[in-house]
Amino acid sequence: MDRVEIMRPNLYEILGPLDSVDGFEIHVEGEAAARDTLIQQLTQEVTSRADALGCGQVMIPPGLIDEVTAQVLRLADSEPCGVRGGVLHVHFFDGEQLQRLTRVVLDPSMPNTFELYLSLRADTTTWYHKMSRIIKPLRRSGPLHLSRDYKLEKKKLYPDE
């Protein structure tokens, strides 16, 4: 028996690529390009927030960004605009409070159809984290190692039909 698969077109397939918006070049030509753009933006935004987190450098474990990106693409698959209609809010949880790090608009030219909330936390198993509790003055200038554990939640911005 043959298997029939029905595919819904998303707005990108209907509208096609856009040239630019306010000097921001958009080069999204499918899932691979969207994935690469998301990896680049997420890595840049998280590593640039060292001052906000009170550390010298933010260390991202290998594979964390790829794993988060794959889950973002999976969650965006059922959206009308695909991944291009999303906004990713990145937060850091230090064990006591949730701190807002950044907001990544996946495609500024598309209407926002969903929001994703990513909560990152510190890796408490590293030797530096354990030593920083003893030696407080070094904590400010040392690196912050992120944990591979994270929380990603989706919120739709439109009612279900």
PDB file of C-alpha atoms in Angstrom:
ATOM      1  CA  MET A   1       0.000   0.000   0.000  1.00  0.00           C
ATOM      2  CA  ASP A   2       1.405   3.388  -0.967  1.00  0.00           C
ATOM      3  CA  ARG A   3       1.716   6.030   1.647  1.00  0.00           C
ATOM      4  CA  VAL A   4       0.314   9.453   0.800  1.00  0.00           C
ATOM      5  CA  GLU A   5       1.733  12.446   2.596  1.00  0.00           C
ATOM      6  CA  ILE A   6      -0.091  15.773   2.565  1.00  0.00           C
ATOM      7  CA  MET A   7       2.177  18.774   2.993  1.00  0.00           C
ATOM      8  CA  ARG A   8       0.925  22.163   4.066  1.00  0.00           C
ATOM      9  CA  PRO A   9       2.738  25.093   2.459  1.00  0.00           C
ATOM     10  CA  ASN A  10       4.089  27.690   4.861  1.00  0.00           C
ATOM     11  CA  LEU A  11       4.173  31.428   4.158  1.00  0.00           C
ATOM     12  CA  TYR A  12       7.808  31.290   3.051  1.00  0.00           C
ATOM     13  CA  GLU A  13       6.900  28.899   0.243  1.00  0.00           C
ATOM     14  CA  ILE A  14       4.030  31.156  -0.810  1.00  0.00           C
ATOM     15  CA  LEU A  15       5.767  34.557  -0.467  1.00  0.00           C
ATOM     16  CA  GLY A  16       9.312  33.519  -1.382  1.00  0.00           C
ATOM     17  CA  PRO A  17      12.534  35.086  -0.063  1.00  0.00           C
ATOM     18  CA  LEU A  18      12.678  38.718   1.014  1.00  0.00           C
ATOM     19  CA  ASP A  19      15.647  40.922   0.126  1.00  0.00           C
ATOM     20  CA  SER A  20      16.293  42.969   3.258  1.00  0.00           C
ATOM     21  CA  VAL A  21      14.614  44.810   6.093  1.00  0.00           C
ATOM     22  CA  ASP A  22      16.267  47.925   7.546  1.00  0.00           C
ATOM     23  CA  GLY A  23      19.726  46.827   6.428  1.00  0.00           C
ATOM     24  CA  PHE A  24      19.309  43.336   7.888  1.00  0.00           C
ATOM     25  CA  GLU A  25      20.032  40.789   5.193  1.00  0.00           C
ATOM     26  CA  ILE A  26      17.790  37.747   5.196  1.00  0.00           C
ATOM     27  CA  HIS A  27      19.164  34.573   3.671  1.00  0.00           C
ATOM     28  CA  VAL A  28      16.618  31.918   4.590  1.00  0.00           C
ATOM     29  CA  GLU A  29      16.153  29.303   1.906  1.00  0.00           C
ATOM     30  CA  GLY A  30      14.900  26.353   3.850  1.00  0.00           C
ATOM     31  CA  GLU A  31      15.446  24.536   7.083  1.00  0.00           C
ATOM     32  CA  ALA A  32      19.238  24.233   6.721  1.00  0.00           C
ATOM     33  CA  ALA A  33      19.726  27.971   6.246  1.00  0.00           C
ATOM     34  CA  ALA A  34      17.309  28.770   9.091  1.00  0.00           C
ATOM     35  CA  ARG A  35      19.180  26.340  11.322  1.00  0.00           C
ATOM     36  CA  ASP A  36      22.557  27.911  10.496  1.00  0.00           C
ATOM     37  CA  THR A  37      21.230  31.420  11.096  1.00  0.00           C
ATOM     38  CA  LEU A  38      19.684  30.407  14.412  1.00  0.00           C
ATOM     39  CA  ILE A  39      22.897  28.696  15.585  1.00  0.00           C
ATOM     40  CA  GLN A  40      24.943  31.774  14.733  1.00  0.00           C
ATOM     41  CA  GLN A  41      22.554  34.252  16.382  1.00  0.00           C
ATOM     42  CA  LEU A  42      22.048  32.159  19.517  1.00  0.00           C
ATOM     43  CA  THR A  43      25.778  31.535  20.017  1.00  0.00           C
ATOM     44  CA  GLN A  44      26.603  35.205  19.517  1.00  0.00           C
ATOM     45  CA  GLU A  45      23.851  36.466  21.835  1.00  0.00           C
ATOM     46  CA  VAL A  46      24.594  34.032  24.678  1.00  0.00           C
ATOM     47  CA  THR A  47      28.378  34.506  24.635  1.00  0.00           C
ATOM     48  CA  SER A  48      28.051  38.293  24.511  1.00  0.00           C
ATOM     49  CA  ARG A  49      26.093  38.388  27.802  1.00  0.00           C
ATOM     50  CA  ALA A  50      29.062  37.705  30.112  1.00  0.00           C
ATOM     51  CA  ASP A  51      28.825  41.151  31.744  1.00  0.00           C
ATOM     52  CA  ALA A  52      25.112  40.735  32.470  1.00  0.00           C
ATOM     53  CA  LEU A  53      25.861  37.401  34.145  1.00  0.00           C
ATOM     54  CA  GLY A  54      28.743  38.799  36.183  1.00  0.00           C
ATOM     55  CA  CYS A  55      31.453  36.601  34.719  1.00  0.00           C
ATOM     56  CA  GLY A  56      34.449  36.952  32.465  1.00  0.00           C
ATOM     57  CA  GLN A  57      33.266  34.569  29.777  1.00  0.00           C
ATOM     58  CA  VAL A  58      30.296  32.303  29.018  1.00  0.00           C
ATOM     59  CA  MET A  59      31.361  28.769  28.102  1.00  0.00           C
ATOM     60  CA  ILE A  60      28.804  26.822  26.038  1.00  0.00           C
ATOM     61  CA  PRO A  61      29.133  23.026  26.160  1.00  0.00           C
ATOM     62  CA  PRO A  62      29.651  21.315  22.807  1.00  0.00           C
ATOM     63  CA  GLY A  63      26.405  20.290  21.172  1.00  0.00           C
ATOM     64  CA  LEU A  64      24.123  22.424  23.377  1.00  0.00           C
ATOM     65  CA  ILE A  65      23.341  25.022  20.711  1.00  0.00           C
ATOM     66  CA  ASP A  66      22.804  22.307  18.078  1.00  0.00           C
ATOM     67  CA  GLU A  67      20.431  20.446  20.394  1.00  0.00           C
ATOM     68  CA  VAL A  68      18.456  23.604  21.236  1.00  0.00           C
ATOM     69  CA  THR A  69      18.290  24.567  17.563  1.00  0.00           C
ATOM     70  CA  ALA A  70      16.999  21.133  16.564  1.00  0.00           C
ATOM     71  CA  GLN A  71      14.269  21.360  19.194  1.00  0.00           C
ATOM     72  CA  VAL A  72      13.367  24.924  18.093  1.00  0.00           C
ATOM     73  CA  LEU A  73      13.003  23.725  14.492  1.00  0.00           C
ATOM     74  CA  ARG A  74      10.882  20.786  15.629  1.00  0.00           C
ATOM     75  CA  LEU A  75       8.560  23.073  17.619  1.00  0.00           C
ATOM     76  CA  ALA A  76       8.351  25.571  14.736  1.00  0.00           C
ATOM     77  CA  ASP A  77       7.427  22.907  12.193  1.00  0.00           C
ATOM     78  CA  SER A  78       3.697  23.128  12.943  1.00  0.00           C
ATOM     79  CA  GLU A  79       3.570  26.931  12.804  1.00  0.00           C
ATOM     80  CA  PRO A  80       1.994  28.841   9.894  1.00  0.00           C
ATOM     81  CA  CYS A  81       5.194  30.832   9.206  1.00  0.00           C
ATOM     82  CA  GLY A  82       7.572  28.079  10.242  1.00  0.00           C
ATOM     83  CA  VAL A  83      10.690  29.020  12.164  1.00  0.00           C
ATOM     84  CA  ARG A  84      10.660  32.487  10.594  1.00  0.00           C
ATOM     85  CA  GLY A  85       7.595  33.478  12.641  1.00  0.00           C
ATOM     86  CA  GLY A  86       9.240  32.871  15.988  1.00  0.00           C
ATOM     87  CA  VAL A  87      10.794  34.906  18.762  1.00  0.00           C
ATOM     88  CA  LEU A  88      13.262  33.214  21.097  1.00  0.00           C
ATOM     89  CA  HIS A  89      13.555  34.631  24.625  1.00  0.00           C
ATOM     90  CA  VAL A  90      16.731  33.455  26.361  1.00  0.00           C
ATOM     91  CA  HIS A  91      16.874  33.434  30.166  1.00  0.00           C
ATOM     92  CA  PHE A  92      19.464  32.305  32.705  1.00  0.00           C
ATOM     93  CA  PHE A  93      18.409  30.599  35.928  1.00  0.00           C
ATOM     94  CA  ASP A  94      21.017  30.872  38.677  1.00  0.00           C
ATOM     95  CA  GLY A  95      19.170  28.688  41.163  1.00  0.00           C
ATOM     96  CA  GLU A  96      17.335  31.583  42.800  1.00  0.00           C
ATOM     97  CA  GLN A  97      16.021  33.879  40.103  1.00  0.00           C
ATOM     98  CA  LEU A  98      15.390  33.928  36.363  1.00  0.00           C
ATOM     99  CA  GLN A  99      17.395  36.610  34.550  1.00  0.00           C
ATOM    100  CA  ARG A 100      16.487  37.770  31.025  1.00  0.00           C
ATOM    101  CA  LEU A 101      19.517  37.606  28.733  1.00  0.00           C
ATOM    102  CA  THR A 102      18.299  38.394  25.252  1.00  0.00           C
ATOM    103  CA  ARG A 103      15.506  38.212  22.704  1.00  0.00           C
ATOM    104  CA  VAL A 104      16.239  36.748  19.267  1.00  0.00           C
ATOM    105  CA  VAL A 105      13.736  37.541  16.519  1.00  0.00           C
ATOM    106  CA  LEU A 106      14.182  34.748  14.015  1.00  0.00           C
ATOM    107  CA  ASP A 107      12.985  36.821  11.032  1.00  0.00           C
ATOM    108  CA  PRO A 108      12.151  40.505  11.586  1.00  0.00           C
ATOM    109  CA  SER A 109      10.179  40.712   8.332  1.00  0.00           C
ATOM    110  CA  MET A 110       7.635  38.049   9.345  1.00  0.00           C
ATOM    111  CA  PRO A 111       4.755  38.421  11.789  1.00  0.00           C
ATOM    112  CA  ASN A 112       5.400  36.729  15.117  1.00  0.00           C
ATOM    113  CA  THR A 113       3.199  33.663  15.436  1.00  0.00           C
ATOM    114  CA  PHE A 114       4.882  32.000  18.421  1.00  0.00           C
ATOM    115  CA  GLU A 115       7.363  32.623  21.193  1.00  0.00           C
ATOM    116  CA  LEU A 116       9.915  30.234  22.645  1.00  0.00           C
ATOM    117  CA  TYR A 117      11.325  30.621  26.142  1.00  0.00           C
ATOM    118  CA  LEU A 118      14.765  29.082  26.650  1.00  0.00           C
ATOM    119  CA  SER A 119      16.054  28.796  30.221  1.00  0.00           C
ATOM    120  CA  LEU A 120      19.750  28.034  30.615  1.00  0.00           C
ATOM    121  CA  ARG A 121      21.535  27.289  33.877  1.00  0.00           C
ATOM    122  CA  ALA A 122      25.067  26.985  35.185  1.00  0.00           C
ATOM    123  CA  ASP A 123      26.896  23.671  35.286  1.00  0.00           C
ATOM    124  CA  THR A 124      27.316  23.027  39.001  1.00  0.00           C
ATOM    125  CA  THR A 125      29.515  19.962  38.468  1.00  0.00           C
ATOM    126  CA  THR A 126      32.626  21.853  37.298  1.00  0.00           C
ATOM    127  CA  TRP A 127      35.542  22.362  39.656  1.00  0.00           C
ATOM    128  CA  TYR A 128      35.422  26.129  39.121  1.00  0.00           C
ATOM    129  CA  HIS A 129      31.821  26.350  40.296  1.00  0.00           C
ATOM    130  CA  LYS A 130      32.659  24.400  43.441  1.00  0.00           C
ATOM    131  CA  MET A 131      35.747  26.531  44.147  1.00  0.00           C
ATOM    132  CA  SER A 132      33.900  29.809  43.523  1.00  0.00           C
ATOM    133  CA  ARG A 133      31.772  29.147  46.582  1.00  0.00           C
ATOM    134  CA  ILE A 134      34.946  29.114  48.648  1.00  0.00           C
ATOM    135  CA  ILE A 135      36.810  31.894  46.877  1.00  0.00           C
ATOM    136  CA  LYS A 136      34.240  34.606  46.132  1.00  0.00           C
ATOM    137  CA  PRO A 137      36.554  37.301  44.626  1.00  0.00           C
ATOM    138  CA  LEU A 138      37.488  35.092  41.667  1.00  0.00           C
ATOM    139  CA  ARG A 139      33.860  34.521  40.748  1.00  0.00           C
ATOM    140  CA  ARG A 140      33.448  37.843  38.942  1.00  0.00           C
ATOM    141  CA  SER A 141      36.289  37.361  36.479  1.00  0.00           C
ATOM    142  CA  GLY A 142      36.072  33.630  35.910  1.00  0.00           C
ATOM    143  CA  PRO A 143      34.166  31.761  33.222  1.00  0.00           C
ATOM    144  CA  LEU A 144      30.578  30.618  33.569  1.00  0.00           C
ATOM    145  CA  HIS A 145      30.102  27.072  32.290  1.00  0.00           C
ATOM    146  CA  LEU A 146      26.569  26.455  31.092  1.00  0.00           C
ATOM    147  CA  SER A 147      24.917  23.138  31.801  1.00  0.00           C
ATOM    148  CA  ARG A 148      23.661  20.846  29.057  1.00  0.00           C
ATOM    149  CA  ASP A 149      20.310  20.910  30.869  1.00  0.00           C
ATOM    150  CA  TYR A 150      17.871  23.507  29.629  1.00  0.00           C
ATOM    151  CA  LYS A 151      14.159  24.173  29.462  1.00  0.00           C
ATOM    152  CA  LEU A 152      12.403  25.220  26.255  1.00  0.00           C
ATOM    153  CA  GLU A 153       8.736  26.231  26.299  1.00  0.00           C
ATOM    154  CA  LYS A 154       6.505  27.327  23.442  1.00  0.00           C
ATOM    155  CA  LYS A 155       3.714  29.880  23.547  1.00  0.00           C
ATOM    156  CA  LYS A 156       1.441  30.426  20.550  1.00  0.00           C
ATOM    157  CA  LEU A 157       0.410  34.004  19.775  1.00  0.00           C
ATOM    158  CA  TYR A 158      -2.786  33.030  18.015  1.00  0.00           C
ATOM    159  CA  PRO A 159      -5.818  30.972  19.039  1.00  0.00           C
ATOM    160  CA  ASP A 160      -6.077  27.325  17.996  1.00  0.00           C
ATOM    161  CA  GLU A 161      -8.799  26.651  15.455  1.00  0.00           C
TER     162      GLU A 161
END
